[in-house]
Amino acid sequence: MISRPLYLVAGARPNFIKLAPLVRELQGRDNLPYRIVHTGQHYDYLMSGSFFNTLGIPEPDVNLEVGSGEQGLQTARILERFEKLLLEEAPSAVVVFGDVNSTLACSLAASKLQIPVVHVEAGLRSFDRTMPEEINRLVTDVLSDILFASEESGVLNMNREGIPAHKVYLVGNIMIDSLEHMLPAALERDTPARLGLETGDYALLTMHRPSNVDREATLKCLMNVFAEISLHLPLVFPVHPRTDQRLQELGIRQAIPNRFRMVEPLDYLDSLCLQKHARLVFTDSGGMQEETTYLDIPCITLRENTERPVTVEMGTSTLVGNDPKRIWQAFKQVLAGNYKHADQIPLWDGKCAGRIADILEETFWNRPK
Ligand code: UD1
């Protein structure tokens, strides 16, 4: 048994889905004590609490309650509060997930105090530094001591950047652990019917990236495209708070046809259920590119690049940016029934958390203080 706990740090919605399988795995082992730290980057029930409940994650031991803010402000707040926590009780290591501001801030605080940093979902690169997440990925990986990659491209990227190979492990995709674990419960839901949709006969849309929702002209153009698409296939759009704010500021809500259903953010089970039964998905989410690939559902990705290239090369994702012509082209291809199918991605097998816990055990168990 190690004397000091591991800190498992999560802050935003996609983090919680990655945290859950590792918590479940550590609960089954008594030699790796841990504490869950929530930064409070996401705080609304539908963005945070609902995920803890649905995924069975225990209440966080600590919540830093940082809330929203500009990139620098939010990052700085997390850095300040997390450093204070680390000074009170130095954990044996800090485990961070994904690429959100909480990931970056907590790695920085820990590494300055010489506390080992473990990054789950390391090495992904979009090569697009206009994305805040790309900066978060680059900095976190430079600071990390153990780097767990979800796909082969992550290993190659880190190799190219000179990150020592002995720190890097290809363990597979921890989100798929959550997906496999929760899919039976998700399929018991009647989410499409509840939303007035027919199984296999609707499209699911999500978008929240600054590149799609922050500029008025882009967001208006996308909303027009999807309003038109909904005349061909009913479309359901769970609206992320960032997008909701922009839509309200621009007064766009009123002009939507009624086959274009806008709803509140979904909980995890409804999201899986809607993806599984959709004819296709339009999204700019990284996680949904992976989930649709695993489920073999066509995914028209509203981005020019992706840090998860395996979802394009072996999966169901097609990159179309926010160009109406390319969106229509891909949509028609799906309707015509000649869209590609997914291959099985190596190590996306529901056992990723076990591999991570084994390596953590080897590294931190019986480690000298
Ligand atoms: C963040 C992540 C993004 C991830 C996304 C998933 C960064 C840089 N971005 O983006 O990578 O894909 O989470 O959801 O870390 N808000 C609420 N309630 C909440 C949280 C946010 O209303 O619980 C609103 C606030 O107005 C806030 C805005 O949403 O200003 C954006 O939140 P923020 O956490 O800054 O970024 P996301 O767009 O959610």
Coordinates of N, CA and C and ligand atoms in Angstrom, one line a residue, residues 12-14 40-48 67-71 74 99-102 132-133 136 208-210 240-243 245 284-286, ligand 1:
A12 N -14.1 18.9 -16.5 CA -15.2 19.2 -17.5 C -15.8 17.9 -18.0
R13 N -16.9 18.0 -18.6 CA -17.8 16.9 -18.9 C -17.0 15.7 -19.5
P14 N -16.2 15.9 -20.5 CA -15.5 14.6 -21.1 C -14.6 14.0 -20.1
G40 N -14.2 22.1 -10.8 CA -15.4 23.0 -10.9 C -15.4 23.7 -12.2
Q41 N -14.6 23.3 -13.2 CA -14.6 24.0 -14.5 C -16.1 23.9 -15.0
H42 N -16.6 22.7 -15.0 CA -18.1 22.5 -15.3 C -18.8 22.3 -14.0
Y43 N -20.0 22.9 -13.8 CA -20.6 23.0 -12.6 C -22.2 22.8 -12.7
D44 N -22.8 23.1 -13.8 CA -24.2 22.8 -14.0 C -24.5 21.3 -13.8
Y45 N -25.7 21.0 -13.2 CA -26.0 19.6 -13.0 C -25.9 18.8 -14.3
L46 N -26.4 19.3 -15.4 CA -26.4 18.6 -16.6 C -25.0 18.4 -17.2
M47 N -24.0 19.3 -16.8 CA -22.7 19.2 -17.3 C -21.7 18.4 -16.4
S48 N -22.2 18.2 -15.1 CA -21.3 17.6 -14.2 C -22.0 16.6 -13.3
G67 N -15.3 27.5 -11.6 CA -16.3 28.1 -12.4 C -15.8 28.6 -13.8
S68 N -16.6 29.4 -14.5 CA -16.2 29.8 -15.9 C -15.3 31.0 -15.9
G69 N -14.7 31.3 -17.0 CA -13.9 32.5 -17.2 C -13.1 32.4 -18.4
E70 N -12.5 33.5 -18.8 CA -11.6 33.5 -20.0 C -10.5 32.4 -19.8
Q71 N -9.9 32.0 -20.9 CA -8.9 30.9 -20.8 C -7.9 31.1 -19.7
Q74 N -9.5 31.3 -16.0 CA -9.9 30.0 -15.5 C -8.7 29.1 -15.2
D99 N -7.8 17.0 -22.4 CA -7.1 18.2 -22.9 C -7.8 19.5 -22.5
V100 N -8.5 19.5 -21.4 CA -9.3 20.7 -21.0 C -8.4 21.6 -20.1
N101 N -8.9 22.8 -19.8 CA -8.0 23.7 -19.1 C -7.6 23.2 -17.7
S102 N -8.5 22.3 -17.1 CA -8.2 21.7 -15.8 C -7.0 20.8 -16.0
P132 N -7.7 25.9 -28.1 CA -7.2 25.9 -26.7 C -6.7 24.6 -26.3
E133 N -7.5 23.5 -26.7 CA -7.1 22.2 -26.3 C -5.8 21.7 -26.8
N136 N -3.2 22.9 -24.5 CA -3.3 22.1 -23.3 C -2.6 20.8 -23.5
H208 N -20.0 22.8 -30.1 CA -19.7 23.8 -29.1 C -18.3 24.4 -29.2
R209 N -17.6 24.0 -30.2 CA -16.2 24.5 -30.4 C -16.3 26.0 -30.8
P210 N -15.3 26.8 -30.2 CA -15.3 28.2 -30.5 C -15.3 28.4 -32.0
H240 N -25.2 22.7 -26.0 CA -24.1 23.0 -25.0 C -24.3 24.4 -24.5
P241 N -24.0 24.7 -23.2 CA -24.2 26.0 -22.6 C -23.5 27.1 -23.4
R242 N -22.3 26.8 -23.9 CA -21.6 27.9 -24.7 C -22.4 28.3 -25.9
T243 N -22.9 27.2 -26.6 CA -23.7 27.4 -27.8 C -25.0 28.1 -27.5
Q245 N -25.6 30.1 -25.1 CA -25.4 31.6 -24.8 C -25.3 32.4 -26.2
D284 N -18.8 18.3 -33.4 CA -17.4 18.8 -33.4 C -16.7 18.3 -32.1
S285 N -17.4 17.3 -31.4 CA -16.8 16.7 -30.2 C -15.8 15.7 -30.5
G286 N -14.7 15.7 -29.7 CA -13.7 14.6 -29.9 C -14.2 13.3 -29.4
Ligands
UD1_1 C1 -14.7 22.7 -22.4 C2 -13.3 22.3 -22.9 C3 -13.6 21.5 -24.2 C4 -14.5 20.4 -24.1 C5 -15.8 21.0 -23.5 C6 -16.8 19.9 -23.2 C7 -11.4 23.8 -22.5 C8 -10.5 24.8 -23.1 N1 -12.5 23.5 -23.2 O1 -15.3 23.6 -23.3 O2 -12.3 21.0 -24.7 O3 -14.8 19.8 -25.3 O4 -15.5 21.6 -22.2 O5 -18.0 20.3 -22.8 O6 -11.2 23.4 -21.4 N2 -21.0 26.9 -18.9 C9 -22.2 26.7 -18.2 N3 -22.2 25.7 -17.3 C10 -21.2 24.8 -17.0 C11 -20.0 25.0 -17.7 C12 -19.9 26.0 -18.6 O7 -23.1 27.4 -18.4 O8 -21.4 23.9 -16.2 C13 -20.9 28.0 -19.9 C14 -20.2 29.2 -19.3 O9 -20.9 30.3 -19.9 C15 -18.8 29.1 -19.9 C16 -19.1 28.4 -21.2 O10 -20.1 27.5 -21.0 O11 -18.3 30.4 -20.1 C17 -17.9 27.6 -21.7 O12 -17.4 26.7 -20.7 P1 -15.8 26.3 -20.6 O13 -15.6 25.3 -19.6 O14 -15.0 27.6 -20.6 O15 -15.6 25.7 -22.0 P2 -16.4 24.7 -22.9 O16 -16.9 25.3 -24.1 O17 -17.4 24.0 -22.0

